[in-house]
Short mmCIF file of C-alpha atoms in Angstrom, two decimals:
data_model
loop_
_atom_site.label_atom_id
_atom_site.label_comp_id
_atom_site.label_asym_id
_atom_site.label_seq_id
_atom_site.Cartn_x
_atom_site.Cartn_y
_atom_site.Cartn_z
CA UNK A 1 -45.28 17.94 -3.95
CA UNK A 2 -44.96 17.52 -7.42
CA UNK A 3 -42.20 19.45 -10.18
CA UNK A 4 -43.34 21.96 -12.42
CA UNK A 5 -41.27 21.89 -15.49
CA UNK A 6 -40.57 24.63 -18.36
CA UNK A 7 -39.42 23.49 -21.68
CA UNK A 8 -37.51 25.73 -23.94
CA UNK A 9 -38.36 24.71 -27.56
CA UNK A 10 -34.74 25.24 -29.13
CA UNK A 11 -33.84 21.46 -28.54
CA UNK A 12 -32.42 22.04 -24.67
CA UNK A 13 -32.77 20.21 -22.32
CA UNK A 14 -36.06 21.21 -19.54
CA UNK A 15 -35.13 23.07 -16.52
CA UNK A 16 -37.09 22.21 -13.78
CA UNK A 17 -38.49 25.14 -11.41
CA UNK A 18 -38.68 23.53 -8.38
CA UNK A 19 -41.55 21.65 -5.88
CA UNK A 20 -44.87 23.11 -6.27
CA UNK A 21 -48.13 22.05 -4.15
CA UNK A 22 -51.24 21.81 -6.51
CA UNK A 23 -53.85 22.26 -4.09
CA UNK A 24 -55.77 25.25 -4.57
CA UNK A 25 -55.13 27.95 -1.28
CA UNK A 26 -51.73 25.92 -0.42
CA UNK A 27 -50.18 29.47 0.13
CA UNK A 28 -52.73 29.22 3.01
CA UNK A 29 -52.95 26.03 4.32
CA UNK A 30 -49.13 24.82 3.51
CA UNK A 31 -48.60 27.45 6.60
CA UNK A 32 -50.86 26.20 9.22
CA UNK A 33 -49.70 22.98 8.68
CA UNK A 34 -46.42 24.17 9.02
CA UNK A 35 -47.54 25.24 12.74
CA UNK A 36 -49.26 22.56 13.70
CA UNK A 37 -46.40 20.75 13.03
CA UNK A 38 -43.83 23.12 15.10
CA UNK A 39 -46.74 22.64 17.85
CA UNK A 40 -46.45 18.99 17.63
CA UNK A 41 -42.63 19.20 18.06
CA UNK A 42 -40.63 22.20 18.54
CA UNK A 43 -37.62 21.14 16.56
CA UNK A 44 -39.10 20.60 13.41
CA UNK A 45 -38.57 24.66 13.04
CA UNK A 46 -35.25 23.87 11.67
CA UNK A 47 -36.74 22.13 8.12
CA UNK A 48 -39.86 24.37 8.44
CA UNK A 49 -37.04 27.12 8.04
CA UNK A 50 -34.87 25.08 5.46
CA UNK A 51 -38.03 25.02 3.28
CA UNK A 52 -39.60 28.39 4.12
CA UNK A 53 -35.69 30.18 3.49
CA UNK A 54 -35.45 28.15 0.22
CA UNK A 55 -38.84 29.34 -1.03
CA UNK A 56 -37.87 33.65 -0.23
CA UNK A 57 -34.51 32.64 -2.01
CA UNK A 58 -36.03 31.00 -5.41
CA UNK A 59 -38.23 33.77 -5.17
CA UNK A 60 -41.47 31.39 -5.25
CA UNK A 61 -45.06 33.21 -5.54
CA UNK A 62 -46.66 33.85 -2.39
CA UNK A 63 -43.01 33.32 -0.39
CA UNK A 64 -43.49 36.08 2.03
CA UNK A 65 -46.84 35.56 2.57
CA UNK A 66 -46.21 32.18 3.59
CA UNK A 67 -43.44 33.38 6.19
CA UNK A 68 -45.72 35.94 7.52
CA UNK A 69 -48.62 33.71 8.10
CA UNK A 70 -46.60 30.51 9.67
CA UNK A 71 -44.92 33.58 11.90
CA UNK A 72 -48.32 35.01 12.79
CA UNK A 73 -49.73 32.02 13.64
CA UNK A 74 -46.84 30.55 15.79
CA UNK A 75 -46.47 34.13 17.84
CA UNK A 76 -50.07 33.86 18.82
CA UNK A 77 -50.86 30.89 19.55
CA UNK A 78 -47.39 30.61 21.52
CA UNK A 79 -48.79 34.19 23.54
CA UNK A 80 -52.37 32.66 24.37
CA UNK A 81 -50.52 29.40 25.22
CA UNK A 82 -48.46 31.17 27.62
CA UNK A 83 -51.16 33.44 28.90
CA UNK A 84 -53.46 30.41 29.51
CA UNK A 85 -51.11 28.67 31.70
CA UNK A 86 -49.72 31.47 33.50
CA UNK A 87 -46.64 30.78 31.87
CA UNK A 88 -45.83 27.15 32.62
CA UNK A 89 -45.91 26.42 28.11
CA UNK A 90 -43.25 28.70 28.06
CA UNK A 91 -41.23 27.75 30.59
CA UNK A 92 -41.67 23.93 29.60
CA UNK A 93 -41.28 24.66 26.24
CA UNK A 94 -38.33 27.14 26.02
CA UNK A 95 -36.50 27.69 29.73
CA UNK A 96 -35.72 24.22 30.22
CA UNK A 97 -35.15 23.25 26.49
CA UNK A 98 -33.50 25.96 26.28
CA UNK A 99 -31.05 25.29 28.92
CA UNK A 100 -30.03 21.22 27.20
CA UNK A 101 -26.43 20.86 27.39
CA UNK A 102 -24.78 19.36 24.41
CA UNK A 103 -21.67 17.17 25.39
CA UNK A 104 -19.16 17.95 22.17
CA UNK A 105 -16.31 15.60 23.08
CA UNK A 106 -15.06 14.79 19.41
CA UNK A 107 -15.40 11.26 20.46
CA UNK A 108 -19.20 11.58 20.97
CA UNK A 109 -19.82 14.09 18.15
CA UNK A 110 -18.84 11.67 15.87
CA UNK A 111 -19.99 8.00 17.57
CA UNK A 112 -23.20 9.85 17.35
CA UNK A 113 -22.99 11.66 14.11
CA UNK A 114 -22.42 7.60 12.90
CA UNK A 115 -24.88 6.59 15.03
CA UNK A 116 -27.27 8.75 13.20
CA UNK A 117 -26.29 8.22 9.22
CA UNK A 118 -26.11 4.57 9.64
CA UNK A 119 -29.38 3.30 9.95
CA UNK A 120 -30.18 5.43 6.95
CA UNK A 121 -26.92 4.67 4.80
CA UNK A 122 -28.68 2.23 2.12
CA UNK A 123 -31.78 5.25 1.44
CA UNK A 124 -28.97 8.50 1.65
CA UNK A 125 -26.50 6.27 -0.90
CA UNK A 126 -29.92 5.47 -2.73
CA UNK A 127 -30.23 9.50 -3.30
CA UNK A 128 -26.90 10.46 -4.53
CA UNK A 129 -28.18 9.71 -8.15
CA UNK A 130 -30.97 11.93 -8.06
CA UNK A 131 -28.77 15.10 -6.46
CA UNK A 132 -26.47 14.45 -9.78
CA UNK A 133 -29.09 14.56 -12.13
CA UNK A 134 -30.19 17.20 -10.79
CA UNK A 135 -27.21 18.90 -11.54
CA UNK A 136 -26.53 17.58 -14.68
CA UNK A 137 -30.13 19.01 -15.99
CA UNK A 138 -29.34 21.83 -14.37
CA UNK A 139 -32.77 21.39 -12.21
CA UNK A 140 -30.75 23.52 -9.47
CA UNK A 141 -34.16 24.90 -8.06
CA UNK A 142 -35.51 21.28 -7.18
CA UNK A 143 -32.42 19.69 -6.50
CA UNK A 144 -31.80 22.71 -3.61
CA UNK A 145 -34.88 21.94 -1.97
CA UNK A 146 -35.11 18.63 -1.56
CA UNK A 147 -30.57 19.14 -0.70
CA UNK A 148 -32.08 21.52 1.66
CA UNK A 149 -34.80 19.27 3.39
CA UNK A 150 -32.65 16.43 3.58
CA UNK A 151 -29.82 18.22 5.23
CA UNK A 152 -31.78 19.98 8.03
CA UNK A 153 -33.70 16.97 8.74
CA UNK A 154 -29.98 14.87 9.13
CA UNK A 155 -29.26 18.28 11.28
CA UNK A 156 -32.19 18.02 13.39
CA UNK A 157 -31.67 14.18 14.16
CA UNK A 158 -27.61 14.64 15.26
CA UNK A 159 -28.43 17.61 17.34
CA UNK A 160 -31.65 15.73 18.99
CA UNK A 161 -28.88 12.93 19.71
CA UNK A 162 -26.08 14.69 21.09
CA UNK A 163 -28.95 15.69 23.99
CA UNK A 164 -27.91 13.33 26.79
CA UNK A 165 -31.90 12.92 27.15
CA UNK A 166 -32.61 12.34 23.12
CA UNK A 167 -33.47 8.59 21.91
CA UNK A 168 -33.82 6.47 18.50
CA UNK A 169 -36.97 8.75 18.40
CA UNK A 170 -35.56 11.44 17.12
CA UNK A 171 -34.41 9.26 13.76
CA UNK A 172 -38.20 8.96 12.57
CA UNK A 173 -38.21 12.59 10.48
CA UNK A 174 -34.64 12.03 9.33
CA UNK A 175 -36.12 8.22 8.31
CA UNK A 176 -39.19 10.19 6.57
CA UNK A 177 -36.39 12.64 4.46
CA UNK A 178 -34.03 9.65 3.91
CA UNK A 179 -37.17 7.37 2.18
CA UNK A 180 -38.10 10.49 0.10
CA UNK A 181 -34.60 11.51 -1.66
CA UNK A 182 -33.99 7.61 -1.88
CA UNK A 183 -37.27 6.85 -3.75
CA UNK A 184 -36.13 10.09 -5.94
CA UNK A 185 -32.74 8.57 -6.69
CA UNK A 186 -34.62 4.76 -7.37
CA UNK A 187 -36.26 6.89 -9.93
CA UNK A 188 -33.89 7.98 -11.70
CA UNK A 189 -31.98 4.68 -11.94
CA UNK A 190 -35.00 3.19 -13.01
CA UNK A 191 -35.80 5.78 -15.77
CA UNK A 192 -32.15 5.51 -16.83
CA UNK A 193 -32.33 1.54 -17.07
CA UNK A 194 -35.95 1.80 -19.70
CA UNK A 195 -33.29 3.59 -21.58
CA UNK A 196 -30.84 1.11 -22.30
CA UNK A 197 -31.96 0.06 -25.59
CA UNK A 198 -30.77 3.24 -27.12
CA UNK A 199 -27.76 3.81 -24.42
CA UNK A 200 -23.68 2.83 -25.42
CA UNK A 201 -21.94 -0.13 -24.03
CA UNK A 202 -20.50 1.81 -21.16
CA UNK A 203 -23.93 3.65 -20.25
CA UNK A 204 -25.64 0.25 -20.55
CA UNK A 205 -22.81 -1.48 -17.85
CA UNK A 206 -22.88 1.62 -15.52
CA UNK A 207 -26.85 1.56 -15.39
CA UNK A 208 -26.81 -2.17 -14.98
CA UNK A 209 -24.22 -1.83 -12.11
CA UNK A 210 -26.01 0.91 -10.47
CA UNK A 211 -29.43 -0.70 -10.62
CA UNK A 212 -27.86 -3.89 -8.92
CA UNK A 213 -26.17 -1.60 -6.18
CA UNK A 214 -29.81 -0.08 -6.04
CA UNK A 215 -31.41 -3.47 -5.36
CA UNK A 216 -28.80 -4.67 -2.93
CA UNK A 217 -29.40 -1.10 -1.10
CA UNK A 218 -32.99 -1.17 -1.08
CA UNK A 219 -32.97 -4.70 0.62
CA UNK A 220 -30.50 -3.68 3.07
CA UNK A 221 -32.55 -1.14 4.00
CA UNK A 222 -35.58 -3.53 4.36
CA UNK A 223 -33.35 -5.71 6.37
CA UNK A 224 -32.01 -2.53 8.67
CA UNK A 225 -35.71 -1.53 9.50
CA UNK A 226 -37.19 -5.77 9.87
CA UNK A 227 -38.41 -6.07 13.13
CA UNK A 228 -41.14 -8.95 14.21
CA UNK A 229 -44.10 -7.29 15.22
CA UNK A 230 -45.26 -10.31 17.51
CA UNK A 231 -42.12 -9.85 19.40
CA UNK A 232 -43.66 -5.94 20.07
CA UNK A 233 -47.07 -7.27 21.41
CA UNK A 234 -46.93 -8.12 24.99
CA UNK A 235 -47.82 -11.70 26.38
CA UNK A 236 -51.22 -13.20 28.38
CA UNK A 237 -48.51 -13.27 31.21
CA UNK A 238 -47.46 -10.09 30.49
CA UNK A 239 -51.36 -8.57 30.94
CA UNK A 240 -52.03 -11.15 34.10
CA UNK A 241 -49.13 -9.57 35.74
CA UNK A 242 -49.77 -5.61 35.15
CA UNK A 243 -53.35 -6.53 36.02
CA UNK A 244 -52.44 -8.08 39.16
CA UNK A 245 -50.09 -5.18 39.52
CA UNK A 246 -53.36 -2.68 39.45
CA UNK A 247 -55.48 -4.25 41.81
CA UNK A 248 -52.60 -4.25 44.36
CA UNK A 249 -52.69 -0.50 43.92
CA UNK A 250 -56.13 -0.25 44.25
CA UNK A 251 -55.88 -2.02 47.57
CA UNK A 252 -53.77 0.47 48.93
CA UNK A 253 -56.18 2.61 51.27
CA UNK A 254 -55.12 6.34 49.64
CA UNK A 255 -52.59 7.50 47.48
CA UNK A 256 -49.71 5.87 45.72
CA UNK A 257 -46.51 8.43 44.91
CA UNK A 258 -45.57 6.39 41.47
CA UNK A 259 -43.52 9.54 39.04
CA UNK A 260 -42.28 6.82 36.82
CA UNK A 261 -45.78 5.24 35.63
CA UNK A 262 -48.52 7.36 37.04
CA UNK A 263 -50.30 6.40 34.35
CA UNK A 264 -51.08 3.36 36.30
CA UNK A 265 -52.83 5.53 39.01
CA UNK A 266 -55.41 6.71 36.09
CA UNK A 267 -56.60 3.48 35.97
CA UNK A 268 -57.74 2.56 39.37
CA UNK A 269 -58.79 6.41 40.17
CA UNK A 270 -56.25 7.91 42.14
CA UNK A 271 -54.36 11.03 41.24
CA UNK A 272 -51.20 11.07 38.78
CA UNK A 273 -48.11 13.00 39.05
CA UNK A 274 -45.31 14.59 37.02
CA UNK A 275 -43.14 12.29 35.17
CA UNK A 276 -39.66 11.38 36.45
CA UNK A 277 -38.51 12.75 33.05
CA UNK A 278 -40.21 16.19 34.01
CA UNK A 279 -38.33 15.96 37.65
CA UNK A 280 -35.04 14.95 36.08
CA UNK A 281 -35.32 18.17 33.91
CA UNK A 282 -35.52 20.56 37.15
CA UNK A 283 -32.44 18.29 38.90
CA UNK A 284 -30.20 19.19 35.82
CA UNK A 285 -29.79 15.62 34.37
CA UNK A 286 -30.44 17.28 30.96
CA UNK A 287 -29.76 20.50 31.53
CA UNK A 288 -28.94 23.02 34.39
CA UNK A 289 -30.35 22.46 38.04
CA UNK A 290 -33.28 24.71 38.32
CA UNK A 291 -33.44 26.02 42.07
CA UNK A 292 -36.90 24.39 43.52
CA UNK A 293 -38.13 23.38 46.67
CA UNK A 294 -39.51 19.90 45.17
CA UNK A 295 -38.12 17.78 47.86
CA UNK A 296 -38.80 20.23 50.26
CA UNK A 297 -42.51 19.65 49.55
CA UNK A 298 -42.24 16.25 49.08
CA UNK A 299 -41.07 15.82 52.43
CA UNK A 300 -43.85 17.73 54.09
CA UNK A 301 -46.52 15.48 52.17
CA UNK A 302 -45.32 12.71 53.25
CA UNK A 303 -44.92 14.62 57.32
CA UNK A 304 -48.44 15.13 56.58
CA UNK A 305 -49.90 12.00 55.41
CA UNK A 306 -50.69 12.21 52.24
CA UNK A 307 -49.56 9.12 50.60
CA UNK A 308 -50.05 5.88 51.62
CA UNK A 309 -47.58 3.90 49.47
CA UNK A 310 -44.52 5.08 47.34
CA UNK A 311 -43.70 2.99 44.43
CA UNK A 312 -40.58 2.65 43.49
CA UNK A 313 -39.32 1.27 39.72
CA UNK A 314 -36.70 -1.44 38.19
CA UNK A 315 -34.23 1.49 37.49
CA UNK A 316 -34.71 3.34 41.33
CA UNK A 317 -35.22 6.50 39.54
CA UNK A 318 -37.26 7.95 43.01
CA UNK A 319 -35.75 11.03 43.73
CA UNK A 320 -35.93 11.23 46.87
CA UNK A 321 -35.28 8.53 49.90
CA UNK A 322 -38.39 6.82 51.14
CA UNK A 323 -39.52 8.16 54.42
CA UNK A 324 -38.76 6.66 57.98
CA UNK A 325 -42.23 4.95 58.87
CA UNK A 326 -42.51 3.24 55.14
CA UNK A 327 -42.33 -0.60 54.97
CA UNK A 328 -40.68 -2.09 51.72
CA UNK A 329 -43.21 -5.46 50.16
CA UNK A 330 -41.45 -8.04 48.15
CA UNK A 331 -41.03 -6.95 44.33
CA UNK A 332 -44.42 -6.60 42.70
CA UNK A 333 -43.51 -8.17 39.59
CA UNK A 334 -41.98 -11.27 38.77
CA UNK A 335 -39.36 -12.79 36.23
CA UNK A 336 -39.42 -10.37 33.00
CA UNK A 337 -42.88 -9.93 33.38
CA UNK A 338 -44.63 -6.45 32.43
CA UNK A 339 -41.40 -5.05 31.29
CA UNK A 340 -41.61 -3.13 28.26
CA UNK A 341 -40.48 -4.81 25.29
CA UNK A 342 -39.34 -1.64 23.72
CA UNK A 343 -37.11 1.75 25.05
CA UNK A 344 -36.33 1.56 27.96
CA UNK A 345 -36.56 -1.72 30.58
CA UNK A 346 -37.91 0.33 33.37
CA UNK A 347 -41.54 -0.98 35.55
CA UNK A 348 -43.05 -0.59 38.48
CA UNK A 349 -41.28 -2.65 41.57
CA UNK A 350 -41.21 -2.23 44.42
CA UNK A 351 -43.76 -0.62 46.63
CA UNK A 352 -43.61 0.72 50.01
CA UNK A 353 -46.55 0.99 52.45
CA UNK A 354 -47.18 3.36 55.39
CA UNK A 355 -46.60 1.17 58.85
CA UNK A 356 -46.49 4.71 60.62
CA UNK A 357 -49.79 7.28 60.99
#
């Protein structure tokens, strides 16, 4: 986005009108981008609607229009979703998300309300001088929306991370807000430290002082976010191991029940199936218990031979005991071997192989 501007020619000072996008058609195609976005991740409806409720408010051209299209677009693609899949996108996407419990103990409101500002502190300190010269050129149109996008992106984040399930993930479009309204406020330090030479004694020392807390910031902030990128690759040993792990899967003579990495099974051709996450969500871990007969059915596939091995994980997130007639083989894996070397430590152990027909 850029600022337009409008200068008065009686010797005040400009008054900025607020963000505008220059591409031709934007009324258009700011929109669908908008729901591709809320398709990519439900949550982000709460900035969509920051932005969308700031532009009907500052009276923008073409404000309407762009709430009408974003909420034409979303309804119908959200109906033929749901029609397509019998209903399962809906339920998936709304039932169970909207059933999340959010644990408000004051302690945890605010370990996690910390939790969330302080990886960011260096880039939201970095913006404060932008939202006050915003204010002091009375640019109260721009300085709103980017308040506005900040704010429900810092919203979005704390919410996301009072959900038992959420993780550091949900920090990556308060990161994107937080590098955007920092930059802003590096501007405007910057701009204010060309104008020294014609500045007084005390502007000159409070520019100098800010621009020194600016740099300090700025390479805290690097220093936050440093990580070594070899340490995210994994190791030969790391590749001989899940390797080894496949073609012991592949030896098994039918299928392997394996929830926590069925990706695994995609690679030697047997079937996947859902996610532990995805079962955890129907126990309640994350929300409330959703009656099902999951176990029920698990237990008969296993009564009527369907899998041959069961494999279990690091963590023993299985839901379900392993069958009577199911032999336990050592641990699969070795040492720290194959164990992801970011999120969470969790990989394939242990597996289990039918003794009984």
């Amino acid at each position: 986005t850029q600022s337009g501007s409008r200068s008065t020619q009686s010797g005040s000072r400009s008054t900025q009108s607020g963000p505008r996008f220059p591409v031709k058609g934007s009324l258009y195609l700011v929109p669908v981008l908008f729901t591709l976005a809320y398709f990519t991740k439900q949550p982000i409806l709460l900035p969509i609607a920051a932005v969308l409720l700031w532009q009907v408010l500052t009276r923008r051209p073409g404000a309407w229009r762009m709430v009408l299209i974003f909420a034409g677009l979303t309804l119908a693609a959200t109906l033929a979703l749901h029609l397509l899949t019998d209903g399962w996108y809906t339920y998936y996407t709304y039932t169970l998300a909207g059933q999340h419990r959010l644990f408000l103990t004051p302690e945890r409101a605010i370990s996690k309300l910390l939790n969330t500002l302080y990886p960011f502190y260096p880039l939201l300190l970095l913006s404060i001088p932008y939202f006050i010269a915003s204010y002091l050129r009375k640019a109260y149109t721009v300085g709103l929306f980017y308040a506005a996008l900040l704010s429900s992106l810092g919203l979005l984040a704390y919410i996301a991370r009072l959900n038992p399930g959420g993780y550091d993930n949900v920090f990556i479009q308060l990161a994107a807000g937080a590098a955007l309204s920092g930059a802003l406020g590096l501007g405007v330090i910057l701009k204010n430290l060309a104008s020294l030479t014609t500045a007084t004694r005390m502007k000159q020392a409070a520019v100098l002082v800010g621009a020194l807390a600016a740099v300090l910031l700025t390479l805290q902030q690097f220093r936050a976010g440093r990580y070594d990128i070899a340490a995210q690759i994994p190791t030969p040993a790391d590749r001989a191991a899940g390797e080894a792990l496949l073609e012991t899967l592949a030896a098994v003579d039918g299928e392997v029940y394996n929830p926590s990495s069925s990706y695994l099974n995609l690679f030697i051709g047997k079937p996947a199936y859902a996610h532990t996450i995805a079962l955890w969500e129907f126990e309640g871990f994350f929300s409330i218990p959703t009656p099902n007969n999951r176990r029920q059915q698990f237990a008969e596939a296993v009564q009527a031979g369907r899998f041959a091995g069961i494999l279990d994980d690091s963590q023993h997130t299985l839901l379900f005991e392993v069958p009577a007639g199911f032999s336990e083989m050592l641990p699969l894996v070795e040492g720290d071997l194959f164990m992801p070397v970011t999120g969470w430590e969790n990989r394939p152990e242990t597996l289990y192989l039918r003794t009984q027909p």
